Amino acid sequence: HRPDPGSLHQIDEQYRRLLPDFDAVILSDYNKGVLHSVADWIAAARALGKPVLIDPKGTDFSKYKGATLLTPNRSELKEAVGAWANEAELIGKAQKLREELDLQALLLTRSEEGMSLYRAEQIDHHPTRAQEVYDVSGAGDTVIATVGLTAAAGLELTEAVRLANAAAGVVVGKLGTAVCTFDELAQSL
């Protein structure tokens, strides 16, 4: 069941009140109706010069137009753009989506294949960093949180993704949903 209009209005007001105090915005869409104003939220953040990173859901990614970065996994991307038969087809679909949505970049998380960062001028592949995988729960959250933190700190996107990949490698080596500490991240680098 969807949130009621009163609750949605409260969430919207709170978002707008808090927005000026933060350096980056991370929106994780669970397709439950809370991100009903996502296009307005993106526009408000971009007007203040803040990067907007989104973990998307559903078949229609057009609502995320103008975000800085989307971080779909393979199945989320497949839902939005359809299946691909090979790497060349995947690159074509990812880049077309990135252009259509006016994104700075699209970061595809690919489980055991690591992750791929698609930008207008280049594509960077980051192989997986985990030695042993115990549990992938929360790996996507770790990726977007790390990229968001590093983007807020002013790091270049390629470096942000390198750190996020290392952090994800730490958490999948633990059981259950886990965190990556600064010490663990430093050690894995």
mmCIF file of N, CA, C and O in Angstrom, residues 23-123:
data_model
loop_
_atom_site.group_PDB
_atom_site.id
_atom_site.type_symbol
_atom_site.label_atom_id
_atom_site.label_comp_id
_atom_site.label_asym_id
_atom_site.label_seq_id
_atom_site.Cartn_x
_atom_site.Cartn_y
_atom_site.Cartn_z
ATOM 1 N N ASP A 23 25.826 18.145 1.283
ATOM 2 C CA ASP A 23 26.649 18.330 0.089
ATOM 3 C C ASP A 23 26.294 17.399 -1.061
ATOM 4 O O ASP A 23 26.754 17.593 -2.180
ATOM 5 N N ALA A 24 25.509 16.368 -0.780
ATOM 6 C CA ALA A 24 25.103 15.417 -1.814
ATOM 7 C C ALA A 24 23.775 14.793 -1.403
ATOM 8 O O ALA A 24 23.441 14.764 -0.216
ATOM 9 N N VAL A 25 23.028 14.310 -2.394
ATOM 10 C CA VAL A 25 21.736 13.672 -2.142
ATOM 11 C C VAL A 25 21.801 12.237 -2.664
ATOM 12 O O VAL A 25 22.204 12.003 -3.801
ATOM 13 N N ILE A 26 21.413 11.286 -1.816
ATOM 14 C CA ILE A 26 21.307 9.884 -2.217
ATOM 15 C C ILE A 26 19.854 9.470 -2.059
ATOM 16 O O ILE A 26 19.281 9.616 -0.982
ATOM 17 N N LEU A 27 19.263 8.988 -3.148
ATOM 18 C CA LEU A 27 17.885 8.526 -3.116
ATOM 19 C C LEU A 27 17.863 7.052 -3.505
ATOM 20 O O LEU A 27 18.323 6.685 -4.582
ATOM 21 N N SER A 28 17.337 6.221 -2.624
ATOM 22 C CA SER A 28 17.232 4.805 -2.907
ATOM 23 C C SER A 28 15.760 4.491 -3.134
ATOM 24 O O SER A 28 14.945 4.609 -2.220
ATOM 25 N N ASP A 29 15.429 4.128 -4.359
ATOM 26 C CA ASP A 29 14.037 3.888 -4.721
ATOM 27 C C ASP A 29 13.678 2.427 -4.466
ATOM 28 O O ASP A 29 14.280 1.528 -5.028
ATOM 29 N N TYR A 30 12.715 2.225 -3.591
ATOM 30 C CA TYR A 30 12.239 0.865 -3.325
ATOM 31 C C TYR A 30 10.900 0.605 -4.023
ATOM 32 O O TYR A 30 10.266 -0.407 -3.787
ATOM 33 N N ASN A 31 10.470 1.552 -4.838
ATOM 34 C CA ASN A 31 9.231 1.423 -5.616
ATOM 35 C C ASN A 31 8.012 1.266 -4.699
ATOM 36 O O ASN A 31 7.093 0.510 -5.004
ATOM 37 N N LYS A 32 8.018 1.988 -3.571
ATOM 38 C CA LYS A 32 6.912 1.916 -2.620
ATOM 39 C C LYS A 32 6.100 3.210 -2.602
ATOM 40 O O LYS A 32 5.208 3.368 -1.781
ATOM 41 N N GLY A 33 6.474 4.173 -3.470
ATOM 42 C CA GLY A 33 5.698 5.400 -3.570
ATOM 43 C C GLY A 33 6.233 6.592 -2.796
ATOM 44 O O GLY A 33 5.698 7.686 -2.895
ATOM 45 N N VAL A 34 7.290 6.398 -2.006
ATOM 46 C CA VAL A 34 7.825 7.500 -1.208
ATOM 47 C C VAL A 34 8.515 8.538 -2.092
ATOM 48 O O VAL A 34 8.438 9.737 -1.832
ATOM 49 N N LEU A 35 9.164 8.091 -3.172
ATOM 50 C CA LEU A 35 9.860 9.024 -4.060
ATOM 51 C C LEU A 35 8.919 9.551 -5.148
ATOM 52 O O LEU A 35 9.288 9.671 -6.305
ATOM 53 N N HIS A 36 7.704 9.897 -4.736
ATOM 54 C CA HIS A 36 6.688 10.367 -5.688
ATOM 55 C C HIS A 36 7.104 11.667 -6.373
ATOM 56 O O HIS A 36 6.696 11.937 -7.494
ATOM 57 N N SER A 37 7.918 12.505 -5.707
ATOM 58 C CA SER A 37 8.337 13.800 -6.259
ATOM 59 C C SER A 37 9.788 13.772 -6.698
ATOM 60 O O SER A 37 10.465 14.793 -6.672
ATOM 61 N N VAL A 38 10.282 12.621 -7.119
ATOM 62 C CA VAL A 38 11.712 12.475 -7.394
ATOM 63 C C VAL A 38 12.214 13.486 -8.425
ATOM 64 O O VAL A 38 13.300 14.045 -8.264
ATOM 65 N N ALA A 39 11.431 13.780 -9.450
ATOM 66 C CA ALA A 39 11.869 14.751 -10.462
ATOM 67 C C ALA A 39 12.049 16.138 -9.841
ATOM 68 O O ALA A 39 13.032 16.832 -10.126
ATOM 69 N N ASP A 40 11.117 16.529 -8.974
ATOM 70 C CA ASP A 40 11.219 17.826 -8.290
ATOM 71 C C ASP A 40 12.409 17.840 -7.333
ATOM 72 O O ASP A 40 13.095 18.847 -7.191
ATOM 73 N N TRP A 41 12.642 16.738 -6.654
ATOM 74 C CA TRP A 41 13.753 16.655 -5.706
ATOM 75 C C TRP A 41 15.091 16.771 -6.436
ATOM 76 O O TRP A 41 16.021 17.414 -5.954
ATOM 77 N N ILE A 42 15.194 16.118 -7.599
ATOM 78 C CA ILE A 42 16.419 16.209 -8.403
ATOM 79 C C ILE A 42 16.641 17.665 -8.818
ATOM 80 O O ILE A 42 17.727 18.217 -8.650
ATOM 81 N N ALA A 43 15.579 18.294 -9.328
ATOM 82 C CA ALA A 43 15.691 19.678 -9.797
ATOM 83 C C ALA A 43 16.096 20.622 -8.663
ATOM 84 O O ALA A 43 16.956 21.493 -8.840
ATOM 85 N N ALA A 44 15.508 20.437 -7.485
ATOM 86 C CA ALA A 44 15.815 21.299 -6.332
ATOM 87 C C ALA A 44 17.283 21.148 -5.923
ATOM 88 O O ALA A 44 17.967 22.142 -5.644
ATOM 89 N N ALA A 45 17.777 19.919 -5.909
ATOM 90 C CA ALA A 45 19.170 19.670 -5.523
ATOM 91 C C ALA A 45 20.129 20.220 -6.574
ATOM 92 O O ALA A 45 21.129 20.870 -6.246
ATOM 93 N N ARG A 46 19.823 19.992 -7.840
ATOM 94 C CA ARG A 46 20.693 20.465 -8.921
ATOM 95 C C ARG A 46 20.735 21.988 -8.964
ATOM 96 O O ARG A 46 21.774 22.587 -9.255
ATOM 97 N N ALA A 47 19.617 22.638 -8.634
ATOM 98 C CA ALA A 47 19.567 24.108 -8.595
ATOM 99 C C ALA A 47 20.532 24.651 -7.537
ATOM 100 O O ALA A 47 21.057 25.752 -7.675
ATOM 101 N N LEU A 48 20.787 23.854 -6.495
ATOM 102 C CA LEU A 48 21.722 24.253 -5.446
ATOM 103 C C LEU A 48 23.134 23.701 -5.712
ATOM 104 O O LEU A 48 24.020 23.802 -4.862
ATOM 105 N N GLY A 49 23.313 23.080 -6.883
ATOM 106 C CA GLY A 49 24.632 22.569 -7.253
ATOM 107 C C GLY A 49 25.044 21.302 -6.532
ATOM 108 O O GLY A 49 26.231 20.990 -6.436
ATOM 109 N N LYS A 50 24.067 20.556 -6.045
ATOM 110 C CA LYS A 50 24.382 19.338 -5.293
ATOM 111 C C LYS A 50 24.235 18.097 -6.180
ATOM 112 O O LYS A 50 23.255 17.973 -6.901
ATOM 113 N N PRO A 51 25.204 17.164 -6.110
ATOM 114 C CA PRO A 51 25.058 15.930 -6.880
ATOM 115 C C PRO A 51 23.914 15.080 -6.333
ATOM 116 O O PRO A 51 23.675 15.052 -5.128
ATOM 117 N N VAL A 52 23.201 14.397 -7.245
ATOM 118 C CA VAL A 52 22.090 13.522 -6.865
ATOM 119 C C VAL A 52 22.401 12.117 -7.379
ATOM 120 O O VAL A 52 22.520 11.904 -8.580
ATOM 121 N N LEU A 53 22.527 11.183 -6.442
ATOM 122 C CA LEU A 53 22.828 9.793 -6.777
ATOM 123 C C LEU A 53 21.603 8.960 -6.467
ATOM 124 O O LEU A 53 21.015 9.088 -5.390
ATOM 125 N N ILE A 54 21.217 8.105 -7.420
ATOM 126 C CA ILE A 54 19.979 7.346 -7.256
ATOM 127 C C ILE A 54 20.186 5.863 -7.518
ATOM 128 O O ILE A 54 20.764 5.472 -8.534
ATOM 129 N N ASP A 55 19.688 5.053 -6.579
ATOM 130 C CA ASP A 55 19.599 3.610 -6.777
ATOM 131 C C ASP A 55 18.183 3.378 -7.322
ATOM 132 O O ASP A 55 17.210 3.513 -6.585
ATOM 133 N N PRO A 56 18.058 3.076 -8.626
ATOM 134 C CA PRO A 56 16.737 3.068 -9.271
ATOM 135 C C PRO A 56 15.972 1.763 -9.134
ATOM 136 O O PRO A 56 16.546 0.718 -8.828
ATOM 137 N N LYS A 57 14.671 1.852 -9.383
ATOM 138 C CA LYS A 57 13.798 0.669 -9.432
ATOM 139 C C LYS A 57 12.746 0.892 -10.513
ATOM 140 O O LYS A 57 12.439 2.016 -10.875
ATOM 141 N N GLY A 58 12.160 -0.209 -10.967
ATOM 142 C CA GLY A 58 11.045 -0.131 -11.910
ATOM 143 C C GLY A 58 11.493 -0.160 -13.362
ATOM 144 O O GLY A 58 12.679 -0.274 -13.660
ATOM 145 N N THR A 59 10.527 -0.039 -14.247
ATOM 146 C CA THR A 59 10.811 -0.124 -15.679
ATOM 147 C C THR A 59 10.998 1.244 -16.323
ATOM 148 O O THR A 59 11.556 1.353 -17.400
ATOM 149 N N ASP A 60 10.538 2.299 -15.639
ATOM 150 C CA ASP A 60 10.610 3.637 -16.221
ATOM 151 C C ASP A 60 11.617 4.499 -15.467
ATOM 152 O O ASP A 60 11.331 5.003 -14.387
ATOM 153 N N PHE A 61 12.808 4.645 -16.055
ATOM 154 C CA PHE A 61 13.852 5.445 -15.424
ATOM 155 C C PHE A 61 13.747 6.924 -15.819
ATOM 156 O O PHE A 61 14.541 7.734 -15.350
ATOM 157 N N SER A 62 12.774 7.295 -16.657
ATOM 158 C CA SER A 62 12.682 8.690 -17.122
ATOM 159 C C SER A 62 12.448 9.659 -15.963
ATOM 160 O O SER A 62 12.829 10.819 -16.039
ATOM 161 N N LYS A 63 11.864 9.158 -14.875
ATOM 162 C CA LYS A 63 11.621 10.027 -13.709
ATOM 163 C C LYS A 63 12.918 10.490 -13.058
ATOM 164 O O LYS A 63 12.917 11.432 -12.272
ATOM 165 N N TYR A 64 14.043 9.841 -13.389
ATOM 166 C CA TYR A 64 15.336 10.196 -12.810
ATOM 167 C C TYR A 64 16.132 11.176 -13.686
ATOM 168 O O TYR A 64 17.310 11.413 -13.430
ATOM 169 N N LYS A 65 15.499 11.704 -14.710
ATOM 170 C CA LYS A 65 16.180 12.606 -15.653
ATOM 171 C C LYS A 65 16.851 13.749 -14.899
ATOM 172 O O LYS A 65 16.268 14.342 -13.997
ATOM 173 N N GLY A 66 18.095 14.022 -15.254
ATOM 174 C CA GLY A 66 18.820 15.134 -14.645
ATOM 175 C C GLY A 66 19.603 14.774 -13.393
ATOM 176 O O GLY A 66 20.313 15.620 -12.846
ATOM 177 N N ALA A 67 19.486 13.523 -12.932
ATOM 178 C CA ALA A 67 20.293 13.105 -11.776
ATOM 179 C C ALA A 67 21.767 13.104 -12.188
ATOM 180 O O ALA A 67 22.088 13.103 -13.384
ATOM 181 N N THR A 68 22.642 13.085 -11.218
ATOM 182 C CA THR A 68 24.079 13.039 -11.507
ATOM 183 C C THR A 68 24.488 11.627 -11.892
ATOM 184 O O THR A 68 25.188 11.412 -12.880
ATOM 185 N N LEU A 69 24.018 10.655 -11.092
ATOM 186 C CA LEU A 69 24.456 9.274 -11.251
ATOM 187 C C LEU A 69 23.340 8.313 -10.881
ATOM 188 O O LEU A 69 22.670 8.500 -9.868
ATOM 189 N N LEU A 70 23.136 7.287 -11.717
ATOM 190 C CA LEU A 70 22.255 6.169 -11.363
ATOM 191 C C LEU A 70 23.152 4.967 -11.096
ATOM 192 O O LEU A 70 24.155 4.777 -11.791
ATOM 193 N N THR A 71 22.776 4.125 -10.118
ATOM 194 C CA THR A 71 23.585 2.946 -9.786
ATOM 195 C C THR A 71 22.755 1.661 -9.872
ATOM 196 O O THR A 71 22.593 0.964 -8.872
ATOM 197 N N PRO A 72 22.236 1.320 -11.049
ATOM 198 C CA PRO A 72 21.452 0.083 -11.139
ATOM 199 C C PRO A 72 22.353 -1.153 -11.082
ATOM 200 O O PRO A 72 23.528 -1.089 -11.443
ATOM 201 N N ASN A 73 21.767 -2.274 -10.635
ATOM 202 C CA ASN A 73 22.463 -3.546 -10.805
ATOM 203 C C ASN A 73 22.000 -4.112 -12.144
ATOM 204 O O ASN A 73 21.197 -3.496 -12.850
ATOM 205 N N ARG A 74 22.489 -5.281 -12.507
ATOM 206 C CA ARG A 74 22.161 -5.841 -13.827
ATOM 207 C C ARG A 74 20.667 -6.053 -14.020
ATOM 208 O O ARG A 74 20.121 -5.715 -15.070
ATOM 209 N N SER A 75 19.987 -6.604 -13.013
ATOM 210 C CA SER A 75 18.557 -6.889 -13.203
ATOM 211 C C SER A 75 17.739 -5.593 -13.262
ATOM 212 O O SER A 75 16.769 -5.508 -14.008
ATOM 213 N N GLU A 76 18.134 -4.575 -12.496
ATOM 214 C CA GLU A 76 17.419 -3.293 -12.545
ATOM 215 C C GLU A 76 17.600 -2.627 -13.907
ATOM 216 O O GLU A 76 16.647 -2.085 -14.477
ATOM 217 N N LEU A 77 18.816 -2.693 -14.449
ATOM 218 C CA LEU A 77 19.062 -2.103 -15.765
ATOM 219 C C LEU A 77 18.287 -2.862 -16.841
ATOM 220 O O LEU A 77 17.680 -2.261 -17.727
ATOM 221 N N LYS A 78 18.268 -4.184 -16.731
ATOM 222 C CA LYS A 78 17.563 -5.025 -17.706
ATOM 223 C C LYS A 78 16.066 -4.702 -17.726
ATOM 224 O O LYS A 78 15.447 -4.666 -18.785
ATOM 225 N N GLU A 79 15.497 -4.441 -16.534
ATOM 226 C CA GLU A 79 14.079 -4.074 -16.461
ATOM 227 C C GLU A 79 13.790 -2.781 -17.210
ATOM 228 O O GLU A 79 12.733 -2.614 -17.795
ATOM 229 N N ALA A 80 14.733 -1.876 -17.165
ATOM 230 C CA ALA A 80 14.522 -0.554 -17.769
ATOM 231 C C ALA A 80 14.829 -0.516 -19.261
ATOM 232 O O ALA A 80 14.142 0.182 -20.011
ATOM 233 N N VAL A 81 15.869 -1.246 -19.707
ATOM 234 C CA VAL A 81 16.293 -1.128 -21.110
ATOM 235 C C VAL A 81 16.163 -2.419 -21.913
ATOM 236 O O VAL A 81 16.422 -2.432 -23.113
ATOM 237 N N GLY A 82 15.780 -3.519 -21.255
ATOM 238 C CA GLY A 82 15.694 -4.798 -21.953
ATOM 239 C C GLY A 82 17.023 -5.543 -21.886
ATOM 240 O O GLY A 82 18.051 -4.979 -21.498
ATOM 241 N N ALA A 83 16.978 -6.795 -22.260
ATOM 242 C CA ALA A 83 18.170 -7.656 -22.177
ATOM 243 C C ALA A 83 19.196 -7.270 -23.243
ATOM 244 O O ALA A 83 18.886 -6.591 -24.215
ATOM 245 N N TRP A 84 20.427 -7.703 -23.047
ATOM 246 C CA TRP A 84 21.492 -7.516 -24.018
ATOM 247 C C TRP A 84 22.169 -8.860 -24.244
ATOM 248 O O TRP A 84 22.206 -9.709 -23.363
ATOM 249 N N ALA A 85 22.701 -9.032 -25.451
ATOM 250 C CA ALA A 85 23.294 -10.320 -25.824
ATOM 251 C C ALA A 85 24.800 -10.355 -25.595
ATOM 252 O O ALA A 85 25.384 -11.425 -25.465
ATOM 253 N N ASN A 86 25.436 -9.187 -25.566
ATOM 254 C CA ASN A 86 26.892 -9.136 -25.415
ATOM 255 C C ASN A 86 27.308 -7.776 -24.845
ATOM 256 O O ASN A 86 26.471 -6.890 -24.660
ATOM 257 N N GLU A 87 28.590 -7.642 -24.597
ATOM 258 C CA GLU A 87 29.121 -6.421 -23.972
ATOM 259 C C GLU A 87 28.875 -5.178 -24.839
ATOM 260 O O GLU A 87 28.517 -4.118 -24.332
ATOM 261 N N ALA A 88 29.031 -5.318 -26.154
ATOM 262 C CA ALA A 88 28.834 -4.174 -27.055
ATOM 263 C C ALA A 88 27.393 -3.667 -26.981
ATOM 264 O O ALA A 88 27.139 -2.457 -26.956
ATOM 265 N N GLU A 89 26.452 -4.598 -26.923
ATOM 266 C CA GLU A 89 25.041 -4.230 -26.826
ATOM 267 C C GLU A 89 24.745 -3.568 -25.478
ATOM 268 O O GLU A 89 23.993 -2.593 -25.395
ATOM 269 N N LEU A 90 25.360 -4.092 -24.422
ATOM 270 C CA LEU A 90 25.203 -3.502 -23.092
ATOM 271 C C LEU A 90 25.721 -2.064 -23.085
ATOM 272 O O LEU A 90 25.052 -1.151 -22.590
ATOM 273 N N ILE A 91 26.899 -1.856 -23.641
ATOM 274 C CA ILE A 91 27.481 -0.510 -23.707
ATOM 275 C C ILE A 91 26.544 0.437 -24.449
ATOM 276 O O ILE A 91 26.267 1.547 -23.986
ATOM 277 N N GLY A 92 26.008 -0.021 -25.580
ATOM 278 C CA GLY A 92 25.079 0.799 -26.365
ATOM 279 C C GLY A 92 23.850 1.186 -25.556
ATOM 280 O O GLY A 92 23.450 2.364 -25.543
ATOM 281 N N LYS A 93 23.269 0.222 -24.867
ATOM 282 C CA LYS A 93 22.047 0.494 -24.081
ATOM 283 C C LYS A 93 22.350 1.413 -22.885
ATOM 284 O O LYS A 93 21.576 2.310 -22.578
ATOM 285 N N ALA A 94 23.460 1.152 -22.208
ATOM 286 C CA ALA A 94 23.824 1.962 -21.038
ATOM 287 C C ALA A 94 24.097 3.408 -21.452
ATOM 288 O O ALA A 94 23.609 4.349 -20.810
ATOM 289 N N GLN A 95 24.840 3.589 -22.536
ATOM 290 C CA GLN A 95 25.177 4.947 -22.985
ATOM 291 C C GLN A 95 23.950 5.687 -23.521
ATOM 292 O O GLN A 95 23.793 6.889 -23.286
ATOM 293 N N LYS A 96 23.065 4.976 -24.187
ATOM 294 C CA LYS A 96 21.834 5.598 -24.699
ATOM 295 C C LYS A 96 20.975 6.077 -23.527
ATOM 296 O O LYS A 96 20.452 7.195 -23.540
ATOM 297 N N LEU A 97 20.845 5.238 -22.505
ATOM 298 C CA LEU A 97 20.071 5.604 -21.319
ATOM 299 C C LEU A 97 20.701 6.808 -20.621
ATOM 300 O O LEU A 97 20.014 7.753 -20.237
ATOM 301 N N ARG A 98 22.031 6.792 -20.469
ATOM 302 C CA ARG A 98 22.738 7.891 -19.822
ATOM 303 C C ARG A 98 22.478 9.207 -20.562
ATOM 304 O O ARG A 98 22.199 10.239 -19.944
ATOM 305 N N GLU A 99 22.528 9.150 -21.892
ATOM 306 C CA GLU A 99 22.285 10.363 -22.700
ATOM 307 C C GLU A 99 20.836 10.821 -22.593
ATOM 308 O O GLU A 99 20.568 12.011 -22.402
ATOM 309 N N GLU A 100 19.899 9.891 -22.730
ATOM 310 C CA GLU A 100 18.472 10.240 -22.676
ATOM 311 C C GLU A 100 18.087 10.880 -21.346
ATOM 312 O O GLU A 100 17.257 11.778 -21.294
ATOM 313 N N LEU A 101 18.710 10.410 -20.252
ATOM 314 C CA LEU A 101 18.365 10.913 -18.923
ATOM 315 C C LEU A 101 19.251 12.083 -18.500
ATOM 316 O O LEU A 101 19.097 12.607 -17.407
ATOM 317 N N ASP A 102 20.188 12.477 -19.374
ATOM 318 C CA ASP A 102 21.063 13.609 -19.085
ATOM 319 C C ASP A 102 21.824 13.387 -17.770
ATOM 320 O O ASP A 102 21.903 14.271 -16.924
ATOM 321 N N LEU A 103 22.360 12.185 -17.608
ATOM 322 C CA LEU A 103 23.127 11.837 -16.413
ATOM 323 C C LEU A 103 24.601 12.164 -16.646
ATOM 324 O O LEU A 103 25.083 12.052 -17.775
ATOM 325 N N GLN A 104 25.294 12.517 -15.582
ATOM 326 C CA GLN A 104 26.743 12.670 -15.698
ATOM 327 C C GLN A 104 27.351 11.278 -15.936
ATOM 328 O O GLN A 104 28.288 11.115 -16.688
ATOM 329 N N ALA A 105 26.780 10.281 -15.263
ATOM 330 C CA ALA A 105 27.307 8.923 -15.394
ATOM 331 C C ALA A 105 26.268 7.899 -14.978
ATOM 332 O O ALA A 105 25.304 8.212 -14.287
ATOM 333 N N LEU A 106 26.506 6.679 -15.436
ATOM 334 C CA LEU A 106 25.710 5.523 -15.035
ATOM 335 C C LEU A 106 26.700 4.505 -14.482
ATOM 336 O O LEU A 106 27.688 4.183 -15.150
ATOM 337 N N LEU A 107 26.463 4.050 -13.254
ATOM 338 C CA LEU A 107 27.347 3.061 -12.642
ATOM 339 C C LEU A 107 26.589 1.745 -12.529
ATOM 340 O O LEU A 107 25.651 1.630 -11.744
ATOM 341 N N LEU A 108 26.988 0.771 -13.333
ATOM 342 C CA LEU A 108 26.344 -0.544 -13.322
ATOM 343 C C LEU A 108 27.107 -1.473 -12.387
ATOM 344 O O LEU A 108 28.300 -1.720 -12.585
ATOM 345 N N THR A 109 26.409 -1.960 -11.335
ATOM 346 C CA THR A 109 27.037 -2.941 -10.446
ATOM 347 C C THR A 109 26.741 -4.330 -11.008
ATOM 348 O O THR A 109 25.606 -4.641 -11.353
ATOM 349 N N ARG A 110 27.802 -5.148 -11.112
ATOM 350 C CA ARG A 110 27.715 -6.396 -11.864
ATOM 351 C C ARG A 110 28.118 -7.629 -11.058
ATOM 352 O O ARG A 110 28.682 -8.578 -11.606
ATOM 353 N N SER A 111 27.838 -7.624 -9.762
ATOM 354 C CA SER A 111 28.169 -8.767 -8.891
ATOM 355 C C SER A 111 29.613 -9.212 -9.069
ATOM 356 O O SER A 111 30.517 -8.406 -8.931
ATOM 357 N N GLU A 112 29.776 -10.467 -9.450
ATOM 358 C CA GLU A 112 31.131 -11.020 -9.556
ATOM 359 C C GLU A 112 31.966 -10.393 -10.672
ATOM 360 O O GLU A 112 33.178 -10.559 -10.716
ATOM 361 N N GLU A 113 31.311 -9.642 -11.562
ATOM 362 C CA GLU A 113 32.046 -8.968 -12.644
ATOM 363 C C GLU A 113 32.483 -7.558 -12.255
ATOM 364 O O GLU A 113 32.971 -6.801 -13.086
ATOM 365 N N GLY A 114 32.268 -7.179 -10.995
ATOM 366 C CA GLY A 114 32.691 -5.845 -10.578
ATOM 367 C C GLY A 114 31.679 -4.787 -10.961
ATOM 368 O O GLY A 114 30.471 -4.997 -10.841
ATOM 369 N N MET A 115 32.150 -3.643 -11.454
ATOM 370 C CA MET A 115 31.231 -2.577 -11.845
ATOM 371 C C MET A 115 31.786 -1.810 -13.024
ATOM 372 O O MET A 115 32.985 -1.797 -13.275
ATOM 373 N N SER A 116 30.868 -1.181 -13.766
ATOM 374 C CA SER A 116 31.244 -0.403 -14.943
ATOM 375 C C SER A 116 30.665 0.997 -14.827
ATOM 376 O O SER A 116 29.477 1.164 -14.535
ATOM 377 N N LEU A 117 31.525 1.992 -15.061
ATOM 378 C CA LEU A 117 31.143 3.395 -15.009
ATOM 379 C C LEU A 117 31.080 3.927 -16.428
ATOM 380 O O LEU A 117 32.095 3.973 -17.126
ATOM 381 N N TYR A 118 29.865 4.298 -16.853
ATOM 382 C CA TYR A 118 29.652 4.805 -18.213
ATOM 383 C C TYR A 118 29.529 6.319 -18.169
ATOM 384 O O TYR A 118 28.667 6.859 -17.483
ATOM 385 N N ARG A 119 30.414 7.017 -18.893
ATOM 386 C CA ARG A 119 30.345 8.473 -19.030
ATOM 387 C C ARG A 119 30.452 8.824 -20.496
ATOM 388 O O ARG A 119 30.791 7.980 -21.325
ATOM 389 N N ALA A 120 30.178 10.070 -20.810
ATOM 390 C CA ALA A 120 30.187 10.495 -22.215
ATOM 391 C C ALA A 120 31.544 10.233 -22.857
ATOM 392 O O ALA A 120 31.627 9.734 -23.977
ATOM 393 N N GLU A 121 32.609 10.551 -22.128
ATOM 394 C CA GLU A 121 33.939 10.480 -22.729
ATOM 395 C C GLU A 121 34.649 9.144 -22.537
ATOM 396 O O GLU A 121 35.598 8.846 -23.247
ATOM 397 N N GLN A 122 34.187 8.327 -21.586
ATOM 398 C CA GLN A 122 34.867 7.054 -21.377
ATOM 399 C C GLN A 122 34.036 6.066 -20.561
ATOM 400 O O GLN A 122 33.060 6.433 -19.924
ATOM 401 N N ILE A 123 34.490 4.818 -20.614
ATOM 402 C CA ILE A 123 33.887 3.746 -19.814
ATOM 403 C C ILE A 123 35.010 3.136 -18.993
ATOM 404 O O ILE A 123 36.079 2.834 -19.520
#
